[in-house]
Coordinates of C-alpha atoms and ligand atoms in Angstrom, one line a residue:
M1 CA 98.1 66.1 50.0
S2 CA 94.6 67.3 50.9
L3 CA 93.3 69.3 54.0
S4 CA 92.6 66.5 56.3
D5 CA 96.0 65.0 55.4
Y6 CA 97.3 67.7 57.9
H7 CA 95.0 66.6 60.8
Y8 CA 97.8 65.5 62.9
E9 CA 99.6 68.8 62.5
V10 CA 96.8 71.2 62.9
S11 CA 95.7 69.4 66.1
H12 CA 99.4 69.9 67.6
C13 CA 99.3 73.5 67.5
H14 CA 100.6 74.8 70.5
R15 CA 98.5 78.2 70.5
C16 CA 102.0 79.7 71.5
S17 CA 101.3 82.9 68.9
Y18 CA 105.2 83.0 68.1
C19 CA 103.5 82.8 64.3
K20 CA 102.9 86.6 64.6
F21 CA 106.2 87.9 65.8
V22 CA 109.9 88.3 64.7
P23 CA 111.2 85.9 67.3
F24 CA 112.3 87.2 70.6
Q25 CA 115.9 85.7 70.1
V26 CA 116.4 88.0 67.0
M27 CA 113.8 90.8 68.1
K28 CA 115.8 94.2 67.9
S29 CA 113.0 96.9 68.8
R30 CA 109.2 97.6 69.8
R31 CA 108.6 99.2 66.4
F32 CA 109.7 96.6 64.1
F33 CA 108.6 93.6 66.5
Q34 CA 105.9 92.2 63.9
G35 CA 106.2 89.1 61.9
C36 CA 102.9 88.5 60.3
P37 CA 101.5 91.4 58.1
S38 CA 98.1 89.9 58.6
I39 CA 97.4 89.9 62.1
A40 CA 99.4 92.8 62.4
F41 CA 96.9 94.8 60.2
R42 CA 93.8 93.1 61.9
N43 CA 94.7 92.6 65.3
F44 CA 92.5 89.5 65.9
H45 CA 93.9 85.9 66.1
S46 CA 91.9 84.4 63.5
Y47 CA 94.2 86.4 60.8
A48 CA 97.2 84.7 62.3
A49 CA 98.3 81.7 60.8
G50 CA 97.4 80.1 64.4
G51 CA 94.2 81.1 64.0
R52 CA 93.9 79.6 60.4
V53 CA 95.2 76.6 61.7
I54 CA 92.2 76.3 63.9
L55 CA 89.9 76.6 61.3
A56 CA 91.6 73.9 59.4
L57 CA 91.2 71.6 62.7
S58 CA 87.3 72.7 63.0
I59 CA 86.6 72.0 59.2
I60 CA 88.6 68.6 59.2
E61 CA 87.2 67.7 62.4
G62 CA 83.6 68.9 60.9
R63 CA 82.7 71.4 63.4
L64 CA 83.0 74.1 61.0
K65 CA 80.4 73.3 58.0
E66 CA 79.3 76.6 56.9
Y67 CA 81.7 78.3 54.3
T68 CA 81.0 82.0 54.6
E69 CA 82.4 85.2 52.9
T70 CA 83.8 86.2 56.2
L71 CA 85.6 82.6 56.4
A72 CA 87.0 83.3 53.1
K73 CA 88.2 87.1 53.8
I74 CA 90.1 85.2 56.8
V75 CA 91.7 82.9 54.9
F76 CA 92.8 84.7 51.8
E77 CA 93.5 88.3 53.5
C78 CA 97.3 86.6 53.7
T79 CA 100.3 87.5 51.7
M80 CA 101.8 83.8 52.0
C81 CA 104.9 85.3 53.0
G82 CA 105.9 82.4 55.3
A83 CA 107.5 84.4 57.9
C84 CA 104.9 82.0 60.2
Q85 CA 106.4 78.9 58.6
V86 CA 109.7 80.3 60.0
Q87 CA 108.5 81.6 63.7
C88 CA 106.7 78.4 64.3
R89 CA 109.7 76.5 63.9
T90 CA 111.0 78.4 67.2
Y91 CA 109.0 75.5 69.1
N92 CA 107.2 73.6 67.1
Y93 CA 108.6 71.2 64.3
N94 CA 105.3 68.8 63.5
L95 CA 103.4 71.9 62.1
N96 CA 104.0 73.5 58.4
P97 CA 101.2 76.4 59.0
I98 CA 102.3 77.6 55.3
E99 CA 101.3 74.3 53.9
V100 CA 98.1 74.2 56.1
M101 CA 97.0 77.5 54.8
Q102 CA 97.9 76.7 51.3
E103 CA 95.7 73.7 51.7
L104 CA 92.7 75.5 53.1
R105 CA 92.5 78.0 50.3
T106 CA 92.4 75.2 48.0
H107 CA 90.1 73.3 49.9
L108 CA 87.7 76.4 50.1
I109 CA 88.2 77.0 46.2
E110 CA 86.9 73.6 45.6
N111 CA 84.2 74.0 47.7
G112 CA 83.1 76.9 46.1
Q113 CA 83.9 80.1 48.2
L114 CA 85.4 82.0 45.6
I115 CA 87.5 85.3 46.0
P116 CA 86.0 87.6 42.9
E117 CA 88.9 89.7 42.3
H118 CA 91.2 86.0 42.5
L119 CA 88.4 84.6 40.0
M120 CA 88.8 87.5 37.5
V121 CA 92.7 86.7 37.3
I122 CA 92.0 83.3 36.7
D123 CA 89.7 84.1 34.1
G124 CA 92.1 86.3 32.8
L125 CA 94.6 83.7 32.8
K126 CA 92.8 80.8 31.4
R127 CA 92.2 83.1 28.1
E128 CA 95.2 84.7 27.8
D129 CA 98.2 82.7 29.8
N130 CA 99.0 85.9 32.0
V131 CA 97.5 87.4 35.3
F132 CA 96.4 90.4 33.9
G133 CA 94.1 89.0 31.5
E134 CA 96.2 91.3 28.8
P135 CA 96.4 89.6 25.2
K136 CA 98.8 87.0 24.9
A137 CA 99.9 88.7 21.4
D138 CA 101.4 91.6 23.4
R139 CA 103.8 89.4 26.0
N140 CA 106.7 90.2 23.9
R141 CA 106.6 93.6 23.3
W142 CA 109.4 94.2 26.2
L143 CA 111.8 92.5 24.1
E144 CA 111.1 94.2 20.7
G145 CA 114.5 95.5 19.1
L146 CA 116.6 93.3 21.5
E147 CA 119.0 90.7 19.6
I148 CA 117.7 87.7 21.6
K149 CA 117.5 83.9 20.5
D150 CA 114.0 82.3 20.4
I151 CA 114.9 79.0 21.7
N152 CA 111.7 77.4 19.6
T153 CA 114.2 77.7 16.4
E154 CA 117.8 78.0 18.1
K155 CA 119.3 76.1 20.8
A156 CA 120.6 78.7 24.1
D157 CA 122.3 77.5 27.1
V158 CA 120.0 79.6 29.3
L159 CA 116.2 80.4 28.9
F160 CA 115.2 84.0 30.0
H161 CA 111.8 83.7 31.5
P162 CA 110.7 87.5 32.4
G163 CA 107.6 86.7 34.2
C164 CA 103.9 88.4 33.8
R165 CA 104.8 91.5 35.8
T166 CA 107.8 92.1 33.8
C167 CA 106.0 91.1 30.4
Y168 CA 103.3 93.3 31.2
D169 CA 103.8 96.3 32.8
E170 CA 106.1 98.7 31.1
E171 CA 108.1 100.3 34.0
F172 CA 109.9 96.8 34.0
W173 CA 110.7 96.4 30.4
D174 CA 114.2 98.8 30.5
N175 CA 115.1 96.3 33.7
A176 CA 114.6 93.2 31.7
R177 CA 116.1 94.6 28.5
A178 CA 119.0 95.6 30.9
A179 CA 119.3 92.3 32.4
V180 CA 119.4 90.1 29.0
T181 CA 122.3 92.9 27.7
I182 CA 124.4 92.6 30.7
L183 CA 124.5 88.5 30.4
Q184 CA 125.1 88.8 26.6
N185 CA 127.8 91.3 27.3
A186 CA 129.1 88.5 29.7
G187 CA 129.1 85.9 27.4
V188 CA 126.0 84.3 28.4
D189 CA 124.1 82.2 25.5
V190 CA 120.4 83.8 26.4
G191 CA 117.2 82.5 24.6
T192 CA 113.6 83.3 25.5
A193 CA 110.3 80.8 24.8
G194 CA 109.3 83.5 22.3
K195 CA 105.4 83.1 21.4
E196 CA 105.5 80.0 23.8
D197 CA 106.1 82.1 26.9
S198 CA 103.9 81.9 29.5
C199 CA 102.5 82.5 33.1
C200 CA 104.4 80.5 35.9
G201 CA 101.3 79.5 37.3
G202 CA 102.5 80.4 40.8
R203 CA 99.6 83.2 41.5
A204 CA 97.1 81.1 40.7
Y205 CA 98.3 78.3 42.9
E206 CA 98.4 80.8 46.0
M207 CA 94.7 81.9 45.2
G208 CA 93.9 78.4 45.7
Y209 CA 93.9 76.9 41.9
K210 CA 96.3 74.0 42.1
G211 CA 95.3 72.8 38.8
E212 CA 96.8 76.0 37.2
L213 CA 100.0 75.4 38.7
V214 CA 100.4 72.1 37.2
N215 CA 99.5 72.8 33.8
Y216 CA 102.2 75.7 33.6
A217 CA 104.5 73.2 35.2
E218 CA 104.4 70.5 32.3
A219 CA 104.2 73.2 29.6
L220 CA 107.6 74.8 31.0
A221 CA 109.4 71.4 31.8
G222 CA 108.3 70.1 28.1
R223 CA 109.8 73.4 26.5
I224 CA 112.8 73.3 28.5
K225 CA 113.5 69.5 27.5
A226 CA 113.1 70.6 23.9
S227 CA 115.5 73.5 24.5
G228 CA 118.5 72.0 25.5
A229 CA 118.8 74.7 27.8
T230 CA 120.7 73.8 31.0
K231 CA 119.8 77.2 32.9
L232 CA 116.3 78.9 33.9
V233 CA 117.1 82.2 34.7
T234 CA 114.4 85.1 36.0
P235 CA 114.4 88.6 37.1
C236 CA 111.0 87.9 39.2
A237 CA 111.2 86.3 42.6
D238 CA 107.8 85.5 42.4
C239 CA 108.6 83.0 39.2
Y240 CA 111.8 82.0 41.1
G241 CA 109.8 80.6 44.1
T242 CA 107.2 78.8 42.5
F243 CA 110.0 77.0 39.9
K244 CA 112.0 76.2 43.0
A245 CA 109.5 75.2 45.7
Y246 CA 105.8 74.8 44.1
F247 CA 106.8 73.0 41.1
P248 CA 108.6 69.8 43.1
I249 CA 105.5 69.9 45.5
V250 CA 103.0 69.5 42.3
G251 CA 105.6 66.5 41.2
Q252 CA 107.2 68.4 38.6
E253 CA 111.1 68.9 38.9
L254 CA 112.8 71.4 36.1
D255 CA 116.0 69.5 34.6
V256 CA 117.9 72.7 34.7
E257 CA 119.7 74.9 37.2
I258 CA 117.4 77.7 38.4
L259 CA 118.8 81.3 39.3
H260 CA 117.5 84.6 39.7
T261 CA 119.4 87.2 37.7
S262 CA 121.0 88.3 41.0
E263 CA 122.2 85.0 41.4
M264 CA 123.8 84.9 37.8
Y265 CA 125.4 88.5 38.3
D266 CA 127.1 87.2 41.1
R267 CA 128.6 84.4 39.7
L268 CA 129.8 86.4 36.9
I269 CA 131.3 89.2 38.8
K270 CA 133.0 86.3 41.1
E271 CA 134.4 84.8 37.5
G272 CA 135.4 88.4 36.2
R273 CA 133.2 88.2 33.3
I274 CA 131.1 91.5 34.8
K275 CA 133.1 94.3 35.8
L276 CA 131.3 97.0 38.3
K277 CA 133.9 100.0 38.0
K278 CA 131.7 103.2 38.3
E279 CA 131.2 104.4 41.7
I280 CA 128.0 104.6 43.5
P281 CA 128.7 106.9 46.4
M282 CA 125.2 106.1 48.0
K283 CA 124.0 104.5 51.7
I284 CA 121.3 101.5 50.4
T285 CA 119.1 98.9 52.2
Y286 CA 118.2 95.7 50.6
H287 CA 114.6 94.0 50.7
D288 CA 114.4 90.1 50.5
P289 CA 111.7 89.5 48.6
C290 CA 109.7 86.4 50.2
K291 CA 109.7 84.4 46.9
L292 CA 113.3 84.8 46.6
G293 CA 114.1 83.9 50.4
R294 CA 112.5 82.0 52.8
R295 CA 109.8 80.7 50.2
G296 CA 112.4 80.3 47.5
E297 CA 113.6 77.5 49.6
P298 CA 113.4 74.4 47.0
G299 CA 110.4 72.5 47.7
I300 CA 110.8 69.0 48.7
P301 CA 107.6 66.5 48.2
W302 CA 106.5 64.4 51.0
E303 CA 103.8 61.7 50.7
G304 CA 103.6 59.6 53.9
E305 CA 101.2 59.5 57.1
Y306 CA 101.4 60.1 60.9
K307 CA 102.0 56.6 62.4
R308 CA 102.4 55.4 66.2
V309 CA 106.3 54.4 65.9
E310 CA 106.4 53.8 69.6
P311 CA 103.7 53.7 72.2
H312 CA 104.0 57.3 73.3
I313 CA 104.9 58.8 69.7
F314 CA 103.4 59.7 66.4
A315 CA 105.5 60.6 63.8
P316 CA 105.7 61.0 60.3
V317 CA 106.8 58.1 58.1
P318 CA 109.1 58.4 56.1
E319 CA 110.7 61.7 58.2
K320 CA 109.2 64.9 56.9
P321 CA 111.5 67.4 55.5
V322 CA 111.5 70.3 57.7
K323 CA 111.2 73.6 56.4
L324 CA 113.5 76.5 57.8
G325 CA 113.5 79.0 54.9
L326 CA 117.3 79.1 55.2
G327 CA 117.7 77.5 52.1
G328 CA 116.5 80.7 50.1
C329 CA 118.7 83.2 47.9
Y330 CA 119.9 85.8 50.4
E331 CA 123.5 86.7 50.0
P332 CA 123.9 86.8 46.0
P333 CA 121.8 90.3 45.8
R334 CA 123.8 91.4 48.8
D335 CA 127.2 90.2 47.3
V336 CA 126.1 91.8 44.1
L337 CA 125.4 95.3 45.8
K338 CA 128.4 95.2 48.0
A339 CA 130.9 94.3 44.8
I340 CA 129.9 98.2 43.5
P341 CA 132.5 100.7 44.3
G342 CA 130.9 103.4 47.0
V343 CA 127.7 101.6 48.1
E344 CA 127.3 101.2 51.7
L345 CA 124.5 98.3 52.3
V346 CA 122.8 98.7 55.5
E347 CA 120.5 96.0 56.9
M348 CA 117.2 96.6 57.9
E349 CA 115.9 95.3 61.5
R350 CA 114.0 92.3 59.6
N351 CA 116.4 90.6 57.1
R352 CA 116.9 87.7 55.2
I353 CA 114.5 84.7 57.0
H354 CA 113.1 87.0 59.0
S355 CA 112.4 89.7 56.8
W356 CA 108.9 92.1 56.7
C357 CA 106.8 91.2 53.3
C358 CA 106.1 93.7 50.5
G359 CA 102.3 93.0 50.7
A360 CA 102.3 91.9 47.2
G361 CA 101.7 88.3 47.5
G362 CA 99.1 85.3 48.0
G363 CA 96.4 87.5 46.0
A364 CA 96.7 90.0 48.5
M365 CA 97.7 93.0 46.1
E366 CA 94.6 91.7 43.6
A367 CA 92.1 91.4 46.1
F368 CA 93.3 93.2 49.5
E369 CA 94.6 96.4 48.6
D370 CA 94.8 98.1 52.2
L371 CA 96.4 95.2 53.3
S372 CA 98.9 95.3 50.6
T373 CA 99.5 98.8 50.7
W374 CA 99.9 99.1 54.6
T375 CA 102.7 96.2 54.6
A376 CA 104.5 98.3 52.1
L377 CA 104.4 101.3 54.0
E378 CA 105.6 99.5 57.1
R379 CA 108.7 98.2 55.1
I380 CA 109.1 101.8 53.8
E381 CA 109.5 103.0 57.3
E382 CA 111.7 100.2 58.4
A383 CA 114.1 101.3 55.4
K384 CA 114.1 104.5 56.2
S385 CA 114.8 103.9 59.5
T386 CA 118.2 102.5 58.7
G387 CA 119.0 105.9 57.2
A388 CA 119.5 104.1 53.7
E389 CA 119.0 106.8 50.8
V390 CA 117.2 104.2 49.0
M391 CA 115.9 100.4 48.7
V392 CA 116.8 97.8 46.4
T393 CA 115.2 95.0 45.7
A394 CA 114.9 91.9 43.0
C395 CA 111.1 91.4 42.0
P396 CA 109.0 93.6 40.1
W397 CA 106.2 92.8 42.5
C398 CA 107.8 94.0 45.2
E399 CA 108.9 97.1 43.4
R400 CA 105.3 97.5 41.8
N401 CA 103.7 97.4 45.2
F402 CA 106.4 99.7 47.1
R403 CA 106.5 102.1 44.3
D404 CA 102.6 102.4 44.2
A405 CA 102.6 102.7 48.1
I406 CA 105.0 105.5 48.1
K407 CA 103.0 107.3 45.4
E408 CA 99.9 107.1 47.8
A409 CA 101.5 108.3 50.5
G410 CA 102.9 111.3 48.7
G411 CA 106.6 110.3 48.0
G412 CA 109.9 110.8 49.7
F413 CA 111.7 107.6 49.0
E414 CA 112.4 105.3 46.1
V415 CA 112.9 101.8 45.8
F416 CA 115.3 100.3 42.9
D417 CA 116.1 96.7 40.9
V418 CA 119.8 95.1 41.7
T419 CA 120.0 95.2 37.5
E420 CA 119.4 98.9 37.5
F421 CA 122.4 98.9 40.2
V422 CA 124.6 96.8 38.2
R423 CA 124.0 98.6 34.8
E424 CA 125.1 101.8 36.5
A425 CA 127.9 100.5 38.2
M426 CA 128.9 99.0 34.7
G427 CA 128.7 102.7 33.3
G428 CA 125.3 102.5 32.1
Ligands
SF4_1 S1 101.9 83.8 55.3 FE1 102.6 86.2 55.8 S2 100.9 87.1 56.3 FE2 100.0 85.0 56.1 S3 100.0 84.2 58.1 FE3 101.9 83.6 57.7 S4 103.3 85.5 58.1 FE4 101.3 86.2 58.2
SF4_2 S1 100.9 77.9 64.2 FE1 102.8 77.3 65.4 S2 103.5 79.4 65.9 FE2 101.3 79.7 65.6 S3 100.4 79.2 67.5 FE3 100.5 77.2 66.5 S4 102.6 76.1 67.2 FE4 102.4 78.4 67.9

């Protein structure tokens, strides 16, 4: 679909501003009632999903012809967290603001309105197959010394996909190695794509570069087919959401079960193949990564058009799937943490489909650092308000952004990955 295909949807925005806040029905306090980081940070309507939807309408109807840097800033200064999509559902089933904003991004890129920081990422990606522009040859340094199959030479049931952040941020190597070891000790047959491993293409897509996503989706589908793997497992929520939600939208279904490591742990714990014996007496809270939660909901491609089906009714034909965010992964990481003896899990006010973003997504971390850091610190305040000693999450991008923001703010709080808790509870 292209931007103009959304004309009916964008012309039916109610201007209700529900996309800015946690729905009243679940709102718990004035302190944490905001839902959209972008409008909460800028406090100017254009920076809300509703504002961008109006921009899209103006472009489609030919009233907005001049694409300026300010327009690009408004469109891209957003974490693509999808909270607006869930909130818009409160009263409006005919509008998908997250899809509109995605098409708006692609439209601006196709019309030469580029974000310089994003362009650097894309150049690096084209050169080295990773979003940091680091040498491709360094991609597998995280697994040096680890006994693991290479699916290019041996069959494995599970293809482990680490993701660019894990491969190039040394702070997460230990986590990825622990994840592989935990799975192997539970009897899981794991392999990696070795020298063929590459980016998932999801961040490029969110920056408006759809072609990159298509290329990486096709390459991964080919590798999976050749490998005979039945499962694709990743510790990265960003990659998980890309495989589950974005690949189908660009026409690439993967012929495997897609699982986050926390889903694998949950399954293996319930089967008795992972035993969590060591007590961790700690009060913790869990942060839902957007692309594991509401944006990890399986994507259902839709090709159709809005037609007059009754004299008074215009409707999508065939019927368009409604995205509520409910199909994301919310309980498995929580169940894993709750299975650890001594752990007390407390919820933040905004959780599951209403979770506040970490600030790292949608190219914000790369181009709009102030929004990204502010968003992370808001979440840390919310985590602290629960009385939790630490926050646990399930994505290296969230962890990176939280840890950097905490450091910048002078420390005082810690963020961990689910894998670190599982390893510790297994006895190190
Ligand atoms: S995706 Fe997130 S940051 Fe962007 S408009 Fe929607 S709620 Fe706001
Ligand atoms: S995008 Fe949705 S929630 Fe936001 S103003 Fe329009 S109809 Fe309301």
